[in-house]
Amino acid sequence: MKLLEKMIYVEFFMLVMAIWIVPMSYGHGSMIGDVAEAPVSDDNGGLDTAWYDAHATFYGDIHGSETEKGACGYGVFKQGYGLATAALSEALFNTGYTCGACYEIMCANAPQWCLPGSIKITATNRCPANYSKTVGVWCNPPQKHFDLSQPMFLKIAQYRAGIVPVRYRRIRCAKTGGVKFEITGNPNFLMILPYNVGGAGDIKAMQIKGSSTGWLTMSKNWGTHWVTGVKLTGQGLSLRVTTSDGVTKDFINVIPPNWGFNQGFGQTFDGKI
């Protein structure tokens, strides 16, 4: 083989190897401080998964007391959220539209208090603003702050720290089973609490359809409770849920026609998907 041909062959071989090897080097988490960033799905849709700065503390005791109920309306233990939850400052809570969103949080820039690793939590409560104070107002706008359950705080920081700087990002919620719908209210004011929502997790719109109606737009009442004033007793019900990333799912005939006559309000129905 002539010298020129050998040089062309070597250059071509090196180019092929570069094309093959370089993509294989991606997909490993980049480093934030000393903690490996978890791999992120390429299919994030409209979800902002960038990292931001905030602070975090905890409330309740080591068993999660005070975290069972909250401003989103979930019964966190009964409905499967457990201790991996947080109350969000006003700026993050967004009047309840962030209920159900999932976050990854890690302690940062406080080596004397931080522990390695990160936690994944669901937003289930609100940390209310206190405008009577001028110091320690972590939950007042525009502060970004997480009140974690004590067990979750202790995974990322030492107890004595009390409050620590953190880095956080939105992540897609990984849930087991279908979306659940809890019915409360009365025949003239039907209220539905969706929970166990995967994907973006937080809901920006809901619609309801009776077997004798078209799709009706529901209003958000409080937390993540959605309501309609249209009387729908005696009709099978379908629900349409749109999460904050724009994904819409239809749950057709998820609630049978006799829902208002058997056990009445307080029932929960499984959306299956």
XYZ file of C-alpha atoms in Angstrom:
273
model
C 0.000 0.000 0.000
C 1.378 3.387 -0.947
C 2.153 5.943 1.743
C -0.708 8.303 0.700
C -3.204 5.447 0.723
C -2.018 4.393 4.191
C -2.476 7.949 5.519
C -6.019 8.191 4.092
C -6.895 4.785 5.577
C -5.622 5.764 9.052
C -7.495 9.089 9.007
C -10.712 7.351 7.925
C -10.330 4.696 10.662
C -9.786 7.369 13.344
C -12.853 9.290 12.141
C -15.043 6.181 12.331
C -13.796 5.418 15.839
C -14.479 8.996 16.965
C -18.041 8.856 15.617
C -18.619 5.535 17.417
C -16.956 6.372 20.743
C -18.043 9.975 21.380
C -21.805 9.280 21.716
C -21.002 6.488 24.186
C -19.331 9.005 26.498
C -22.616 10.901 26.991
C -25.458 9.839 29.246
C -23.279 9.816 32.367
C -24.459 12.352 34.927
C -22.494 15.540 35.183
C -21.182 16.531 38.598
C -22.723 19.171 40.837
C -20.337 19.660 43.715
C -19.349 16.138 44.703
C -22.703 14.562 43.803
C -23.416 12.854 40.499
C -26.430 14.310 38.772
C -29.077 11.673 38.085
C -29.653 10.905 34.382
C -32.493 12.967 32.898
C -34.926 11.646 30.326
C -34.640 13.357 26.946
C -38.458 13.432 26.834
C -39.100 16.305 29.236
C -41.668 18.040 27.071
C -42.411 21.442 28.552
C -40.879 20.610 31.935
C -38.042 22.894 33.074
C -35.424 20.543 34.543
C -32.671 23.126 35.076
C -31.026 23.400 38.506
C -31.830 26.418 40.729
C -30.771 27.719 44.146
C -33.014 27.677 47.209
C -32.991 26.912 50.949
C -34.480 24.017 52.895
C -35.416 23.237 56.483
C -37.829 20.749 58.069
C -41.040 20.612 60.072
C -42.628 17.899 62.163
C -40.805 15.120 63.989
C -38.850 12.073 62.871
C -42.133 10.186 62.285
C -43.512 12.867 59.965
C -46.093 14.360 62.305
C -47.615 17.595 60.980
C -46.974 16.492 57.391
C -50.025 14.199 56.992
C -52.362 16.962 55.804
C -51.596 20.130 53.933
C -52.664 22.912 51.616
C -52.811 20.624 48.563
C -55.527 18.482 50.109
C -53.698 15.157 50.030
C -53.745 12.647 52.860
C -50.083 11.959 52.227
C -49.798 8.615 54.038
C -53.226 7.328 53.012
C -52.655 8.326 49.395
C -49.137 6.939 49.078
C -46.862 9.998 49.245
C -45.358 8.994 52.587
C -42.511 11.051 54.038
C -40.980 12.067 50.688
C -42.870 15.353 50.682
C -42.345 19.068 51.141
C -44.178 22.308 51.803
C -43.251 24.948 49.224
C -42.727 28.669 49.707
C -45.316 30.970 48.152
C -43.182 31.578 45.054
C -42.977 27.841 44.319
C -46.452 26.860 45.546
C -48.109 29.085 42.935
C -51.527 29.137 44.691
C -51.639 25.341 44.554
C -50.920 24.831 40.872
C -47.607 23.158 41.807
C -49.282 20.529 44.021
C -48.122 17.081 42.922
C -44.930 18.301 41.220
C -41.764 16.316 41.920
C -38.328 17.720 42.746
C -34.794 16.506 43.228
C -32.981 18.398 46.007
C -29.402 18.348 47.262
C -27.606 20.313 49.965
C -25.031 22.707 48.486
C -22.362 25.226 49.470
C -22.390 24.344 53.176
C -19.775 21.593 53.590
C -19.965 21.791 57.395
C -23.644 20.734 57.251
C -24.227 19.003 53.908
C -24.424 15.237 53.419
C -23.731 13.646 50.029
C -26.528 12.568 47.756
C -29.920 13.920 46.820
C -33.583 13.303 47.638
C -36.703 13.176 45.479
C -39.900 14.639 46.927
C -43.462 15.547 45.931
C -44.983 18.963 46.662
C -47.906 18.379 49.046
C -48.133 21.503 51.214
C -47.611 25.257 51.407
C -45.167 27.154 53.594
C -47.129 30.375 54.249
C -45.572 33.800 54.048
C -45.193 35.854 57.230
C -45.242 39.556 56.429
C -45.002 40.594 60.086
C -41.325 39.561 60.185
C -38.307 41.106 58.499
C -35.781 38.309 59.179
C -36.034 34.567 58.672
C -38.771 35.062 56.103
C -37.827 32.043 54.036
C -41.320 31.469 52.681
C -42.066 35.063 51.677
C -41.944 35.950 47.968
C -39.667 35.867 46.076
C -37.776 33.313 48.208
C -37.484 29.745 46.897
C -37.736 27.445 49.910
C -38.633 23.845 50.832
C -39.967 22.738 54.218
C -39.125 19.036 54.171
C -40.280 16.281 56.463
C -37.586 15.728 59.076
C -36.577 12.263 57.777
C -36.006 13.678 54.284
C -34.008 16.658 55.577
C -31.714 14.318 57.500
C -30.843 12.527 54.263
C -29.137 15.646 52.888
C -28.037 17.665 55.958
C -27.224 17.395 59.643
C -29.987 18.072 62.164
C -28.053 20.895 63.860
C -27.913 22.888 60.623
C -31.586 23.817 60.922
C -31.646 25.433 57.492
C -29.276 24.895 54.565
C -28.735 26.200 51.026
C -29.798 23.683 48.400
C -29.896 23.097 44.681
C -33.167 21.836 43.213
C -34.723 20.894 39.919
C -38.051 19.602 38.627
C -38.116 15.928 37.703
C -40.794 13.737 36.216
C -42.869 11.933 38.829
C -42.577 8.149 38.829
C -45.813 6.727 40.268
C -47.125 3.177 40.503
C -50.637 2.420 39.264
C -53.200 4.769 37.785
C -54.295 8.280 38.684
C -56.817 8.199 41.538
C -59.857 10.475 41.846
C -61.432 11.184 45.232
C -64.970 12.612 45.166
C -66.216 15.011 47.853
C -68.691 17.900 47.945
C -72.409 17.459 47.302
C -74.727 16.900 44.288
C -74.696 20.611 43.440
C -70.989 21.165 44.074
C -68.959 18.175 42.929
C -65.310 18.343 44.074
C -62.617 15.987 42.753
C -59.102 15.497 44.111
C -56.775 13.785 41.606
C -53.660 12.195 43.075
C -50.897 9.726 42.213
C -50.293 11.695 39.011
C -47.174 10.693 37.075
C -45.193 12.703 34.535
C -45.170 16.412 35.381
C -47.365 15.636 38.405
C -48.961 19.070 38.766
C -52.275 19.803 37.049
C -53.074 23.007 35.194
C -56.576 22.126 33.910
C -59.369 19.584 34.354
C -62.579 18.829 32.526
C -65.458 16.521 33.348
C -68.021 14.842 31.093
C -71.243 13.195 32.131
C -72.865 10.475 30.025
C -75.468 13.106 29.034
C -73.191 16.145 28.652
C -70.246 17.353 26.664
C -66.906 18.240 28.234
C -67.292 20.803 31.048
C -64.405 22.929 32.276
C -63.750 22.559 36.014
C -62.441 25.301 38.311
C -59.638 24.890 40.826
C -61.103 25.425 44.284
C -58.236 25.010 46.744
C -55.012 23.056 46.691
C -55.532 20.624 43.858
C -59.288 20.193 44.331
C -61.274 20.795 41.143
C -65.007 21.581 41.135
C -68.072 21.883 38.947
C -71.474 23.329 39.853
C -73.267 21.227 37.221
C -75.404 18.483 38.781
C -74.139 15.168 37.416
C -75.594 12.565 39.813
C -76.921 9.500 38.011
C -74.454 9.886 35.147
C -71.261 8.003 34.436
C -68.337 10.404 34.533
C -65.230 10.818 32.389
C -62.347 13.093 33.348
C -59.740 14.939 31.289
C -56.521 15.954 33.058
C -53.886 18.326 31.643
C -50.570 18.558 33.474
C -48.293 21.608 33.526
C -46.166 20.296 30.644
C -49.207 20.290 28.350
C -49.825 16.520 28.376
C -53.545 15.636 28.392
C -54.994 12.267 29.430
C -58.634 11.184 29.134
C -60.117 8.830 31.728
C -63.264 7.597 30.031
C -66.143 6.309 32.211
C -63.809 6.178 35.212
C -66.729 6.831 37.594
C -69.858 4.638 37.222
C -73.402 6.123 37.133
C -74.258 4.943 40.661
C -71.407 6.889 42.298
C -73.814 9.274 44.044
C -76.074 6.574 45.466
C -73.918 3.814 46.954
C -71.332 4.965 49.466
C -71.878 8.559 48.387
C -69.238 11.244 48.508
C -65.819 10.292 49.812
C -65.288 7.461 47.331
C -62.085 7.056 45.348
C -61.956 5.735 41.778
C -58.941 4.318 39.948
C -58.141 5.823 36.565
C -56.007 2.772 35.652
C -53.540 4.849 33.553
